[in-house]
Coordinates of C-alpha atoms in Angstrom, one line a residue:
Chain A
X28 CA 65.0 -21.6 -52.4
X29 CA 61.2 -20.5 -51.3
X30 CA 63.3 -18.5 -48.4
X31 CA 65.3 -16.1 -50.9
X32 CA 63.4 -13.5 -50.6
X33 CA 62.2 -14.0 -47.4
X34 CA 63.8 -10.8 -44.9
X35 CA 64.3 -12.5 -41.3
X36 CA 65.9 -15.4 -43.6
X37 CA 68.4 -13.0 -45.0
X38 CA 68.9 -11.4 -41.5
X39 CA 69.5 -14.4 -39.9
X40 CA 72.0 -15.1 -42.1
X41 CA 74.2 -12.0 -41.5
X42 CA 74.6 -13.3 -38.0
X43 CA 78.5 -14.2 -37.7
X44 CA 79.7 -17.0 -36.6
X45 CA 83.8 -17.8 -36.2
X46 CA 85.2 -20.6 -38.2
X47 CA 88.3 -22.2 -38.8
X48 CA 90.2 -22.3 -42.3
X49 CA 91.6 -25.8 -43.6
X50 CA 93.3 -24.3 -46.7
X51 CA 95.4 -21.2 -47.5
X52 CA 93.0 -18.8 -49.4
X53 CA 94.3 -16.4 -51.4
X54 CA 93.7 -13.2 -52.3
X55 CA 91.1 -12.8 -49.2
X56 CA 92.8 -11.4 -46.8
X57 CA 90.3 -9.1 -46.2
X58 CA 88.2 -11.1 -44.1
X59 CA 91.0 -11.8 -41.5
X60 CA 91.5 -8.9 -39.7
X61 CA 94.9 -10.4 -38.2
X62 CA 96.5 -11.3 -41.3
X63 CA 99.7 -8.7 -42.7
X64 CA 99.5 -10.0 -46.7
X65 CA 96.7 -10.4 -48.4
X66 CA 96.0 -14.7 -47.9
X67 CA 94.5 -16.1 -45.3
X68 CA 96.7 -18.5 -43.4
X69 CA 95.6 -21.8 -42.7
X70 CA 94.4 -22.9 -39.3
X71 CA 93.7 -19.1 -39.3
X72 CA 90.1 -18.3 -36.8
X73 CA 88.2 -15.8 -38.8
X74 CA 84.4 -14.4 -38.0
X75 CA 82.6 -15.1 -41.5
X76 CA 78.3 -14.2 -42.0
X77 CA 76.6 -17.5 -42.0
X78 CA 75.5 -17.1 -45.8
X79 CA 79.5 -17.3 -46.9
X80 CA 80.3 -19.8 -43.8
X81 CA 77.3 -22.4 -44.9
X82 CA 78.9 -22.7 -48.8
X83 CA 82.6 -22.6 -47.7
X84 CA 81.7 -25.2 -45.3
X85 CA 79.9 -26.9 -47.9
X86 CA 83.1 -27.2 -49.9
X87 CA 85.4 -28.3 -46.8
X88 CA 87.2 -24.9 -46.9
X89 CA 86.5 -23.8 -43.5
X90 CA 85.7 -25.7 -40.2
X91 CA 82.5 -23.9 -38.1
X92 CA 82.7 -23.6 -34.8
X93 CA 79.6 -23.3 -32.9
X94 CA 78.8 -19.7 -31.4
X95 CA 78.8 -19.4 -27.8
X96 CA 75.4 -19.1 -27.7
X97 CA 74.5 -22.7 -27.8
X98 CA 77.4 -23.5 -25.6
X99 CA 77.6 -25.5 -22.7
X100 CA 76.8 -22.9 -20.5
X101 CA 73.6 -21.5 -22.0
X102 CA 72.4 -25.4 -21.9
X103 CA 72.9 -25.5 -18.7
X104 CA 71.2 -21.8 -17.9
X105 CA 67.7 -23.5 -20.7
X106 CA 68.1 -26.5 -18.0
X107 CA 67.4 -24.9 -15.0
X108 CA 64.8 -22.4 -16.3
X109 CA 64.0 -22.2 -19.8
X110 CA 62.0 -19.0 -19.3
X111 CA 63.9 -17.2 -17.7
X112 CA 67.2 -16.7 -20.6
X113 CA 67.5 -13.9 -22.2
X114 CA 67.6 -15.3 -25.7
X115 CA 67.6 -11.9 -27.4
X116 CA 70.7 -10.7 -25.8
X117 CA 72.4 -14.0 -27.0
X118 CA 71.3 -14.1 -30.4
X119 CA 67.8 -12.8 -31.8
X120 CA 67.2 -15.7 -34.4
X121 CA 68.5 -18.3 -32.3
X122 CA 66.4 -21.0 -33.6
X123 CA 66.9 -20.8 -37.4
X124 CA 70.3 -20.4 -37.0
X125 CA 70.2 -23.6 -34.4
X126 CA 69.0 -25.1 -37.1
X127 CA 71.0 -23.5 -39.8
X128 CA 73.7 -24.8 -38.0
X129 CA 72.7 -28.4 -37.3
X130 CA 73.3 -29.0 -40.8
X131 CA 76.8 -27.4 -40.9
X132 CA 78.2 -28.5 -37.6
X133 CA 76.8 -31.7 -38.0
X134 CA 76.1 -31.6 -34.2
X135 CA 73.7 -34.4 -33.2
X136 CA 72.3 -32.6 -29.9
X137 CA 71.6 -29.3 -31.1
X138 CA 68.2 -30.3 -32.5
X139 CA 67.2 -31.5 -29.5
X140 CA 68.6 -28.9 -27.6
X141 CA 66.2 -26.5 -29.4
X142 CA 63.1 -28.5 -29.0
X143 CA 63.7 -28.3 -25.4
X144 CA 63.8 -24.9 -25.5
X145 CA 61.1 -23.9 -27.0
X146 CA 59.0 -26.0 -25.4
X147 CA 59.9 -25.2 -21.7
X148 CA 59.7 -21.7 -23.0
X149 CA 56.3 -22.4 -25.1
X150 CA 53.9 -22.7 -22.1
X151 CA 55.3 -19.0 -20.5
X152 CA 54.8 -17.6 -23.9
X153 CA 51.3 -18.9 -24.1
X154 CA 50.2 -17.7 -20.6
X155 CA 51.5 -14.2 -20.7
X156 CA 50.1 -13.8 -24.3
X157 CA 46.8 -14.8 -23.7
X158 CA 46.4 -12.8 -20.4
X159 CA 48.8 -9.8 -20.9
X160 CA 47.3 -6.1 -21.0
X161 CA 49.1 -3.3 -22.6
X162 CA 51.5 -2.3 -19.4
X163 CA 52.5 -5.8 -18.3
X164 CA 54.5 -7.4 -21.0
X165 CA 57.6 -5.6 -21.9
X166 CA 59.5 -6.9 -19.6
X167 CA 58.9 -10.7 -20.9
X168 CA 58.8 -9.8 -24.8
X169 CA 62.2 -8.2 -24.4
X170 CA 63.6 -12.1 -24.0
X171 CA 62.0 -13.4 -26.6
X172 CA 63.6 -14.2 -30.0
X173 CA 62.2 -13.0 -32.9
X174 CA 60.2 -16.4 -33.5
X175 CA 58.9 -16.3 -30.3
X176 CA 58.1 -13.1 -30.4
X177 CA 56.0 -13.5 -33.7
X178 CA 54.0 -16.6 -31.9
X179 CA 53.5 -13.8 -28.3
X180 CA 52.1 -11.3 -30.9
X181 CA 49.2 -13.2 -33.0
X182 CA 48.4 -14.8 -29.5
X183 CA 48.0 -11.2 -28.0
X184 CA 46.5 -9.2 -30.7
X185 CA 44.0 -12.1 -31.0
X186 CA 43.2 -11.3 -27.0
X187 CA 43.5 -7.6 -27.6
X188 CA 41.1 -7.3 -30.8
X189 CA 38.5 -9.7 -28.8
X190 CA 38.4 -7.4 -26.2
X191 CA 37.9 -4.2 -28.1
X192 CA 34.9 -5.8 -30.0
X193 CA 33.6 -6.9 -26.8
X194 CA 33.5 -3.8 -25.3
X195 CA 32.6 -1.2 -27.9
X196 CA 29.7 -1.8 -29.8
X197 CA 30.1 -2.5 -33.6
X198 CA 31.5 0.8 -34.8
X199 CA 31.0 2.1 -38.9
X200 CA 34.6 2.3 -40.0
X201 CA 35.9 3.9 -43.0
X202 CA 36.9 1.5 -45.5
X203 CA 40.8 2.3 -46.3
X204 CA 40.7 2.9 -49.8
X205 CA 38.1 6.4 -49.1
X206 CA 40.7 7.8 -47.3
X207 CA 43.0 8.4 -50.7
X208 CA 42.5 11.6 -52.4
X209 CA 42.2 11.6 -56.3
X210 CA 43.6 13.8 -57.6
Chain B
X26 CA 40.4 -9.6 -45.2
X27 CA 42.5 -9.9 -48.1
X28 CA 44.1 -6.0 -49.3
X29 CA 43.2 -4.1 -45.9
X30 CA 46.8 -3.7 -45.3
X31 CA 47.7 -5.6 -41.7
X32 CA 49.0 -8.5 -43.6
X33 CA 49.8 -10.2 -40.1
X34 CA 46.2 -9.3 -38.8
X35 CA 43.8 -11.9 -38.4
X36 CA 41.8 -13.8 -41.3
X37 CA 38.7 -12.3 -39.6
X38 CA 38.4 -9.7 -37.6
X39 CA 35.4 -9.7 -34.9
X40 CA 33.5 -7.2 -36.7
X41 CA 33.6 -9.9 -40.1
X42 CA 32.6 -12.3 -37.5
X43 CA 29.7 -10.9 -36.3
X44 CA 28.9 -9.9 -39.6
X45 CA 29.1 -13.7 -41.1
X46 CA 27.0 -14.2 -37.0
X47 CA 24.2 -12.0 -38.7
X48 CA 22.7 -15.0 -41.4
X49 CA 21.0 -17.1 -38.6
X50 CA 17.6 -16.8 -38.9
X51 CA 15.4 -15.8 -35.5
X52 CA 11.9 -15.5 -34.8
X53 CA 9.7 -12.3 -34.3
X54 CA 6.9 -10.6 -34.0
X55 CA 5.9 -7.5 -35.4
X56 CA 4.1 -4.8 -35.0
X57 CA 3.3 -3.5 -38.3
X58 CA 1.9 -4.7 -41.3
X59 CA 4.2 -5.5 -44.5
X60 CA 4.3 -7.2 -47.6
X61 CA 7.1 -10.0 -48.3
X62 CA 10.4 -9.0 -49.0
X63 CA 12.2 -10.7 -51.2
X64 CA 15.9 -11.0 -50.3
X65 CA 18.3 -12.3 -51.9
X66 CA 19.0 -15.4 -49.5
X67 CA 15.3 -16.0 -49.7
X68 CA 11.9 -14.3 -49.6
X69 CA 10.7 -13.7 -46.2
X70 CA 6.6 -13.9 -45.7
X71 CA 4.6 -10.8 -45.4
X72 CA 4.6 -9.4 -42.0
X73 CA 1.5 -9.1 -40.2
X74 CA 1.3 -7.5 -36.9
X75 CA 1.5 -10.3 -33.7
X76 CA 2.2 -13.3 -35.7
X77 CA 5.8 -14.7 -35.5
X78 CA 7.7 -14.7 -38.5
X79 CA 10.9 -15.6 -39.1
X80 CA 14.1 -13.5 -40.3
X81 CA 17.5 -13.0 -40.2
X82 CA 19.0 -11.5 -37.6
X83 CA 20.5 -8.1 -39.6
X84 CA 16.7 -7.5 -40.6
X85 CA 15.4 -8.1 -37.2
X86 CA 17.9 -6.1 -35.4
X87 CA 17.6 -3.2 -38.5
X88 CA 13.6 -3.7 -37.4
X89 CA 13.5 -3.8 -33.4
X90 CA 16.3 -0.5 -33.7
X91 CA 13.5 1.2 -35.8
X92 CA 10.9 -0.3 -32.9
X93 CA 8.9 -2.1 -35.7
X94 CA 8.8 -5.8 -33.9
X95 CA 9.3 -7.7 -30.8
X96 CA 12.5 -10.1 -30.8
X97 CA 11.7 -14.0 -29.5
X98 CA 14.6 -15.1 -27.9
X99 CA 15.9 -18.6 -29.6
X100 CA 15.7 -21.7 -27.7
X101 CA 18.7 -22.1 -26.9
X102 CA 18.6 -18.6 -24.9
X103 CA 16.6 -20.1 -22.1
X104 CA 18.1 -19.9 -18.4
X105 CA 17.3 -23.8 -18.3
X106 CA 19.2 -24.4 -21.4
X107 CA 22.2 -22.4 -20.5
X108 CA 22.4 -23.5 -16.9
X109 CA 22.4 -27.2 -18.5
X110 CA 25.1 -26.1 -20.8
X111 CA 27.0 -24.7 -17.9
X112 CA 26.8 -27.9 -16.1
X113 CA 27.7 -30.2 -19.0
X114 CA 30.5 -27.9 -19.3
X115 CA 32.3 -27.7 -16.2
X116 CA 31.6 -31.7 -15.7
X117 CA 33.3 -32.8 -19.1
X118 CA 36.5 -31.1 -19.1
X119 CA 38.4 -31.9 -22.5
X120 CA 34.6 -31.6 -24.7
X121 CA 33.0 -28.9 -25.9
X122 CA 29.2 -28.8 -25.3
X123 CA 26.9 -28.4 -28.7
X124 CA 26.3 -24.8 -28.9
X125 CA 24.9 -22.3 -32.1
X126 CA 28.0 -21.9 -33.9
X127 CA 28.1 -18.0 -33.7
X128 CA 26.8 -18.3 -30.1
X129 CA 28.9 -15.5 -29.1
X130 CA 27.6 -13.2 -31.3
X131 CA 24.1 -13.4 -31.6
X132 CA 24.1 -13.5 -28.0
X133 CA 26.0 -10.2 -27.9
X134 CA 23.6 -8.5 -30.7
X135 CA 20.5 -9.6 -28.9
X136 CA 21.2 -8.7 -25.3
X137 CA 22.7 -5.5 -26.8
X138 CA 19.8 -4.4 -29.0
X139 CA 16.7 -6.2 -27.5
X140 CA 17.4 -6.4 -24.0
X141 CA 14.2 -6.1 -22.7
X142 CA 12.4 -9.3 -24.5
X143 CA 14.4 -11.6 -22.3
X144 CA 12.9 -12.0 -19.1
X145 CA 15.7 -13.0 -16.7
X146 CA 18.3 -11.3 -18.9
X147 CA 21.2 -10.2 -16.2
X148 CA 21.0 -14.2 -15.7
X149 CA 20.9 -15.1 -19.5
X150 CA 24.2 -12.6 -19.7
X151 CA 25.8 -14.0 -16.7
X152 CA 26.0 -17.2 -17.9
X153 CA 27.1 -16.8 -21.2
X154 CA 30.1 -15.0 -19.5
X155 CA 30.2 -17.9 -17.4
X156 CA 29.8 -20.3 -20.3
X157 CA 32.5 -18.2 -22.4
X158 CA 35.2 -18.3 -19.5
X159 CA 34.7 -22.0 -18.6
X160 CA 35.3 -22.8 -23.1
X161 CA 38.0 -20.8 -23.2
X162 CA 40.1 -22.5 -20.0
X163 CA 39.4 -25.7 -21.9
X164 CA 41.1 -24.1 -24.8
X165 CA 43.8 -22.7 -23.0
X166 CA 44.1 -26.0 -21.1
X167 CA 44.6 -27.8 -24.8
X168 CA 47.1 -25.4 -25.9
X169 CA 49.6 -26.1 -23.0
X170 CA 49.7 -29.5 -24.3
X171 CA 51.1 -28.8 -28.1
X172 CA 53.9 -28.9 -27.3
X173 CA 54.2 -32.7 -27.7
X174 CA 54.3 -33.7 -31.2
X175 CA 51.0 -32.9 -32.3
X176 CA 50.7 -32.7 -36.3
X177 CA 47.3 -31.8 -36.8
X178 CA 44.2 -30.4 -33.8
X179 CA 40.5 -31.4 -33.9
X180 CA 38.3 -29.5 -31.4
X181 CA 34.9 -30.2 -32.1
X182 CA 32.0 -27.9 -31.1
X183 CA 34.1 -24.4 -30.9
X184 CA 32.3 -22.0 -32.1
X185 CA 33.0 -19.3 -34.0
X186 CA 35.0 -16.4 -32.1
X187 CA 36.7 -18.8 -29.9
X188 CA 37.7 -20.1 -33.2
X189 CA 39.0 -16.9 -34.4
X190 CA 41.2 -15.9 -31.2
X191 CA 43.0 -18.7 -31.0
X192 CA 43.5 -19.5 -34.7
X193 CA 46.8 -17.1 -35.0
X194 CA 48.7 -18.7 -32.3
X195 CA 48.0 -22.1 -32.9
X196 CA 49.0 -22.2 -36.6
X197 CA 52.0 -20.3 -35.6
X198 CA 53.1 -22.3 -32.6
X199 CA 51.9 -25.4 -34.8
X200 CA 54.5 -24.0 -37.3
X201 CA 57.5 -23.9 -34.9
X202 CA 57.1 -26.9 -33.3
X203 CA 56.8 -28.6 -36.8
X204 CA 59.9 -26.9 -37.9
X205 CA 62.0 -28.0 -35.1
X206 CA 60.7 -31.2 -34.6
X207 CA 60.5 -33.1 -37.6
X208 CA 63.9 -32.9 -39.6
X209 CA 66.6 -32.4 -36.6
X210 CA 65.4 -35.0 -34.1
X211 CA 64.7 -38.2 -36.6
X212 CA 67.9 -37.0 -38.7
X213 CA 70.1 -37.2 -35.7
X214 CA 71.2 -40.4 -34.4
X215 CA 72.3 -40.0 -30.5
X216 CA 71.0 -40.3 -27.2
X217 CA 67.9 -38.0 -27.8
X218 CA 66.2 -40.4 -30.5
X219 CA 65.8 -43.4 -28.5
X220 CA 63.8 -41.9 -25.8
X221 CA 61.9 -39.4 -28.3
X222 CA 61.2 -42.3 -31.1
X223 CA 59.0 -44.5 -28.3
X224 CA 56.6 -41.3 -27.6
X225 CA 57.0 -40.3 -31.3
X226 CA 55.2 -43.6 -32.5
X227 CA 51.8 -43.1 -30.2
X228 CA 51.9 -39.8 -31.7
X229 CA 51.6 -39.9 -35.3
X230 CA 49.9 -39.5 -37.6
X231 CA 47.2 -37.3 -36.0
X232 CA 46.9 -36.7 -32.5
X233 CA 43.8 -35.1 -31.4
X234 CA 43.6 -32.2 -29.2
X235 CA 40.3 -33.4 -27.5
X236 CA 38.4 -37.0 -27.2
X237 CA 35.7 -37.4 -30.0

């Protein structure tokens, strides 16, 4: 419940993901694009956002299937070069909902499957954040998902900050609260 | 600092550093004649001209800007001491060598202000550089290896800027790995656990970044 008001929580779970009804539902026939009444068939493949999918899961309404992005293809793509995928493209928050989705699925590897990601693609993130300058990086950061790229940012502005103090000597700023006028 | 806005900006920034760098106390020798101050970290003795005396460093820098004294450089400061350092660094390469806590920035604030009491000071400035490269591989170096299940990092002897730059990213990457580590791979049964549990038990509880 601490993540209710947390915003990449609530983004992460608008991400769709396609499930699988056991049961008739009607009245809902909204959500099923392909349906002529107003019910939802059942057996019928619907796209839900994870925050409905996770409680109708919960009550053994639907069946989730796991997006393609953690697929056997995509494994196989983290296998041969983790830093190299384009992770973004795929699915921005693609570890929280891997893990989101290790408790739905019930998938044993998945976990396992993320660690490994993140830490063939932990030590590239650490090199290029600690040595990038302002012109090199966006090609990199524009792999990263948004974890990743909150861990490439506080190891970069760390760098960049150190830098500036290094080379300019202290400097007299203007505390932030002078700059309001009162009226 | 707590209400400057950046809420994803560092605890400190380098100017608070070298700020917090400024309490150390330094010798020197000045060149007028003054009556005690009291401070309120402590009364310094009245000044008489060529006797040393010691200060803080704001009030010597404040003093040797307004040409009123003569800065000694600290011990440490010596090219002997610092090529020593050098040495013990580059020989022992997963410890950090003793050094003033705030090394970085007195050093900076002396060579920057009173550059011409060090005798030998391109060689004093060359190897701190040489001292501050050489630490920071070594932390660099330490951070590769987090990503085995490391719960909790001891570096001893960091001082205080290196502290500072790496602080972000290590509680962040420190963060993630927690987050993915701990509940998925012990709750799933499956291939992946038998391998991982036999690593997982040299591991805990603590695993330290760097030999004591």
């Amino acid at each position: 419940m601490s993540k209710y008001y947390d915003l990449n929580d609530i983004l992460v779970e608008d991400e769709v993901v396609s499930t699988v009804f056991h049961h008739k539902a009607n009245g809902v026939g909204y959500l099923d694009p392909g349906s002529e009444d107003d019910n939802v068939e059942k057996g019928a493949v619907v796209e839900l956002p994870l925050w409905l999918a996770q409680d109708l899961s919960r009550r053994k309404i639907i069946q989730v299937n796991l997006p393609p992005c953690f697929g056997a293809k995509v494994r196989k793509e983290v296998q041969a070069d983790p830093a190299c995928v384009n992770l973004r493209s795929k699915c921005p928050y693609f570890y929280e909902m891997g893990c989101k989705l290790a408790d739905i699925t019930g998938d044993p590897s998945l976990g396992g499957f993320l660690l490994s990601t993140l830490r063939g693609r932990y030590r590239d993130i650490l090199c290029k954040a600690l040595t990038s300058t302002i012109t090199s990086t966006p090609k990199f950061m524009t792999l990263l998902t948004q974890e990743e790229t909150h861990l490439f940012e506080a190891g970069r502005d760390s760098m960049r900050t150190f830098q500036k103090w290094r080379l300019q000597g202290p400097q007299l700023e203007r505390a932030p609260i002078l700059g309001r006028k009162r009226r | 600092m707590a209400g400057q806005g950046n809420a994803a900006a560092s605890l400190f920034t380098e100017p608070e550093m070298e700020f917090l760098g400024e309490d150390e106390t330094i010798s020197i020798i000045p060149n007028v004649r003054l009556e005690a101050v009291q401070l309120i970290c402590g009364d310094f003795g009245p000044f008489y001209p060529q006797i040393p005396v010691k200060v803080p460093l704001w009030l010597g820098i404040a003093m040797k800007k307004r040409s009123k004294c003569r800065i000694q450089p600290p011990d440490w400061m010596s090219v002997e001491r610092l090529a020593q350092v050098l040495d013990d660094e580059r020989e022992a390469p997963r410890e950090f060598q003793p050094l003033p806590f705030h090394y970085v920035e007195i050093s900076r604030l002396l060579l920057d202000n009173a550059r011409e009491d060090f005798e030998n000071n391109f060689m004093v400035q060359s190897l701190l550089e040489d001292i501050k490269d050489v630490r920071w591989d070594k932390v660099e170096a330490g951070l590769k290896t987090l990503a085995t299940r490391t719960h909790a990092v001891k570096l001893k002897n960091v001082s205080a800027m290196e502290v500072n730059r790496m602080r972000n990213f290590t509680v962040r990457a420190l963060q993630s790995f927690y987050k993915h580590d701990s509940e998925d791979l012990v709750k799933q049964t499956g291939l992946e656990s038998d391998s991982q549990t036999t690593s997982t038990s040299e591991h805990l509880p603590r695993r330290t970044l760097r030999p004591r």
